PDB file of C-alpha atoms in Angstrom:
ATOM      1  CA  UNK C   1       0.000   0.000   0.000  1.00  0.00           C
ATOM      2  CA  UNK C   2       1.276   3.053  -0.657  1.00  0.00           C
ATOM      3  CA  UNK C   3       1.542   6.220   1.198  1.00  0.00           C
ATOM      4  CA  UNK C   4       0.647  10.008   0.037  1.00  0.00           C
ATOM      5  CA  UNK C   5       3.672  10.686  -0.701  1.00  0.00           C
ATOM      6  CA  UNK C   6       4.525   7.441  -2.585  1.00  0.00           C
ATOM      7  CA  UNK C   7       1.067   8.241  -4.385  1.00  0.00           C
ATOM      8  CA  UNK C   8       1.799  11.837  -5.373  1.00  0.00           C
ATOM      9  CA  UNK C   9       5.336  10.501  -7.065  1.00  0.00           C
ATOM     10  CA  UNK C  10       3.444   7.939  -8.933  1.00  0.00           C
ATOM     11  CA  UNK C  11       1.282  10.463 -10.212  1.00  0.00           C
ATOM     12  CA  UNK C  12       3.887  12.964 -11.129  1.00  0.00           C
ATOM     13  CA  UNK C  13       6.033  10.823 -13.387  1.00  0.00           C
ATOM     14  CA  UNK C  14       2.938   9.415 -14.627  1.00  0.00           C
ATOM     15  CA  UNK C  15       1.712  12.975 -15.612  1.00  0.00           C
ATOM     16  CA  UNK C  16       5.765  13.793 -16.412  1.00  0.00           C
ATOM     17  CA  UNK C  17       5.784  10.452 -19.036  1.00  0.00           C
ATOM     18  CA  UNK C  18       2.575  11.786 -20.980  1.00  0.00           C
ATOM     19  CA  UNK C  19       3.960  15.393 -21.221  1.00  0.00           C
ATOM     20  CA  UNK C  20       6.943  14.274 -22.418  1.00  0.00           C
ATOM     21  CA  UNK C  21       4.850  12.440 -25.301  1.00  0.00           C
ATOM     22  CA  UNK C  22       3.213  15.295 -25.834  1.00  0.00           C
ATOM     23  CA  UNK C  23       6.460  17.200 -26.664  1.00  0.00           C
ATOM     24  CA  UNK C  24       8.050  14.040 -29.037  1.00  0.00           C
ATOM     25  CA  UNK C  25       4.787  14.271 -30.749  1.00  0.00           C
ATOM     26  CA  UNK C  26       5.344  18.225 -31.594  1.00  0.00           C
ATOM     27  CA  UNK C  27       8.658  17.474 -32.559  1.00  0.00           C
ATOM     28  CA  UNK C  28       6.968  15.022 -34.998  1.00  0.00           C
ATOM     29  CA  UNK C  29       4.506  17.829 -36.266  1.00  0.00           C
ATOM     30  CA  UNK C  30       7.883  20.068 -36.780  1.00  0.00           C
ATOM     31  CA  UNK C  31       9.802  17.797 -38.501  1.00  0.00           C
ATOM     32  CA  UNK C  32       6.913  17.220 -40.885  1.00  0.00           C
ATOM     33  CA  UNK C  33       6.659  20.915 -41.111  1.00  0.00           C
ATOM     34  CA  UNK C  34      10.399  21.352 -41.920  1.00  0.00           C
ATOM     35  CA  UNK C  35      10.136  18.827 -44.392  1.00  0.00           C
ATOM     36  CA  UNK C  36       7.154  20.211 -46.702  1.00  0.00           C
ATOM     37  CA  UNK C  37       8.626  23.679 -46.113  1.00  0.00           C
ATOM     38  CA  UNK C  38       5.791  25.073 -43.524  1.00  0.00           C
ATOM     39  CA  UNK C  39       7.683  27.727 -42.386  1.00  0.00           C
ATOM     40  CA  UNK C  40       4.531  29.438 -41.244  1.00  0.00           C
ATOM     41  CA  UNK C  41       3.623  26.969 -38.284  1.00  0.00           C
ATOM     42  CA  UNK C  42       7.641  27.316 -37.005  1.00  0.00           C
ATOM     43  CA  UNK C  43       6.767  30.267 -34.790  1.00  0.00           C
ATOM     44  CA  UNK C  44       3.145  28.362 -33.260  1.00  0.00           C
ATOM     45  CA  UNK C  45       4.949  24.824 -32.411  1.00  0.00           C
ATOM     46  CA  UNK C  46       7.870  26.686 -31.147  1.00  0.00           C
ATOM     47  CA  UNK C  47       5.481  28.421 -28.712  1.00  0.00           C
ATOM     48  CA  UNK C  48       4.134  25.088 -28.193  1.00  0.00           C
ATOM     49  CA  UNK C  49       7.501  23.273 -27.510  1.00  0.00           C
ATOM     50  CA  UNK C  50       8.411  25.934 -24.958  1.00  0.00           C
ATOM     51  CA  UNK C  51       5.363  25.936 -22.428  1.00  0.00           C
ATOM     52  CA  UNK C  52       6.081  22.416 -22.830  1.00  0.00           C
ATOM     53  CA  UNK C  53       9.476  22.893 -21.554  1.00  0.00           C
ATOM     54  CA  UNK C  54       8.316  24.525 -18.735  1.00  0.00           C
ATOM     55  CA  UNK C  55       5.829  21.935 -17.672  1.00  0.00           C
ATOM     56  CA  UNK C  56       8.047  19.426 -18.215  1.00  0.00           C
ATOM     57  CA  UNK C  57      11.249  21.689 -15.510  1.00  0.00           C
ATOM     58  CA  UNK C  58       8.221  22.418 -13.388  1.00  0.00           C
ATOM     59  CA  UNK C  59       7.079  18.661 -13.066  1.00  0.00           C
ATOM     60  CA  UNK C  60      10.559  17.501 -12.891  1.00  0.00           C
ATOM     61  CA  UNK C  61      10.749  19.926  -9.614  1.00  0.00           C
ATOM     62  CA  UNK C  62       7.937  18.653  -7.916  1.00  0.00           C
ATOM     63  CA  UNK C  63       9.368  14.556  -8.841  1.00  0.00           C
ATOM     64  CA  UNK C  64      13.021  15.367  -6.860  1.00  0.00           C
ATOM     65  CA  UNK C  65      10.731  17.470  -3.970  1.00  0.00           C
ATOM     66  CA  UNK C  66       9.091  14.480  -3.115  1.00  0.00           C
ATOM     67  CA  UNK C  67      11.650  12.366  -4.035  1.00  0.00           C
ATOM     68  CA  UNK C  68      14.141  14.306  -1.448  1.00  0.00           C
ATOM     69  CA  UNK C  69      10.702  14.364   1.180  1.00  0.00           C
ATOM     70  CA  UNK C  70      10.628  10.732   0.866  1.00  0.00           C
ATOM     71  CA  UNK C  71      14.763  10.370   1.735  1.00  0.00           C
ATOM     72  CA  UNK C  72      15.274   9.696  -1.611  1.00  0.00           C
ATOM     73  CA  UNK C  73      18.094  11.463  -3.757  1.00  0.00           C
ATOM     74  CA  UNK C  74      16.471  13.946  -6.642  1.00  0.00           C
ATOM     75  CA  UNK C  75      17.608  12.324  -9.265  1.00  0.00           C
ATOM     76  CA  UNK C  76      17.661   9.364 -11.172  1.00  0.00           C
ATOM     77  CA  UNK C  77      19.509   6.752  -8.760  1.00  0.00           C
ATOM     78  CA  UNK C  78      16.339   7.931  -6.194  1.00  0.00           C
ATOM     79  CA  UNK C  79      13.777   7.247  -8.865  1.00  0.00           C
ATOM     80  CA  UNK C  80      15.442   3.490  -9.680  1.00  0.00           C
ATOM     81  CA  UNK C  81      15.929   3.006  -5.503  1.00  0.00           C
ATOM     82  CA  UNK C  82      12.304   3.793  -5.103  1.00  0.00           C
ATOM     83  CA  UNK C  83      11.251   1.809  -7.642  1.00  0.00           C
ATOM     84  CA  UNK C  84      13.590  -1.111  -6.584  1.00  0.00           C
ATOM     85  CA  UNK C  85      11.769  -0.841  -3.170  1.00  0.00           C
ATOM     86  CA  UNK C  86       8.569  -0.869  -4.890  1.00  0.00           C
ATOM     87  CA  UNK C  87       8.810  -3.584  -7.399  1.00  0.00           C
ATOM     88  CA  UNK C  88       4.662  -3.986  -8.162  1.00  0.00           C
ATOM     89  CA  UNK C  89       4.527  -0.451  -8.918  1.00  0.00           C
ATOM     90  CA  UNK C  90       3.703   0.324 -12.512  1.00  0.00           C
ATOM     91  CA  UNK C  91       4.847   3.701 -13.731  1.00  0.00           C
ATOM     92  CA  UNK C  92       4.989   5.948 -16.580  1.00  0.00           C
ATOM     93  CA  UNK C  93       3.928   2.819 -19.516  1.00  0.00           C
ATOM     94  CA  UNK C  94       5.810  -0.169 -17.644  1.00  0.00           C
ATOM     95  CA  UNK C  95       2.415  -2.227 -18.803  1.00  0.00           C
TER      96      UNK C  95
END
């Protein structure tokens, strides 16, 4: 069973894995762009890509917080030692 905080970190990378998806999908819609020569749409999906960015630092942020709250290190060796201590935890498309 997890615990709130064990919940809330589930939930963030979850929400951090399908923003990330989001973004490789507008870098699909550029490259397609680039290709046929759209340089009108350049300016929108840059836009785009950049409050992207920003959810993406900002959700980052709040994974190491709780991460770091949990006595975890806010990075990626505390992500793999949580998940190593939770082993029937599914996260971010591990179906």
């Amino acid at each position: 069973m997890l615990n709130k905080e064990e919940k809330h970190l589930v939930h963030a990378i979850a929400e951090e894995a399908q923003v990330v998806q989001q973004f490789v999908d507008l870098l699909s819609l550029e490259q397609t762009a680039l290709t046929a020569g759209d340089t009108d749409s350049l300016p929108a999906l840059a836009e785009q890509k950049s409050k992207l960015a920003v959810r993406l630092d900002n959700l980052a942020e709040q994974r190491n917080m709780t991460l770091k709250a949990m006595g975890y290190a806010a990075d990626r060796n505390g992500i793999e030692s949580w998940c190593a201590q939770h082993p029937a935890e599914q996260i971010a498309g591990d179906t």
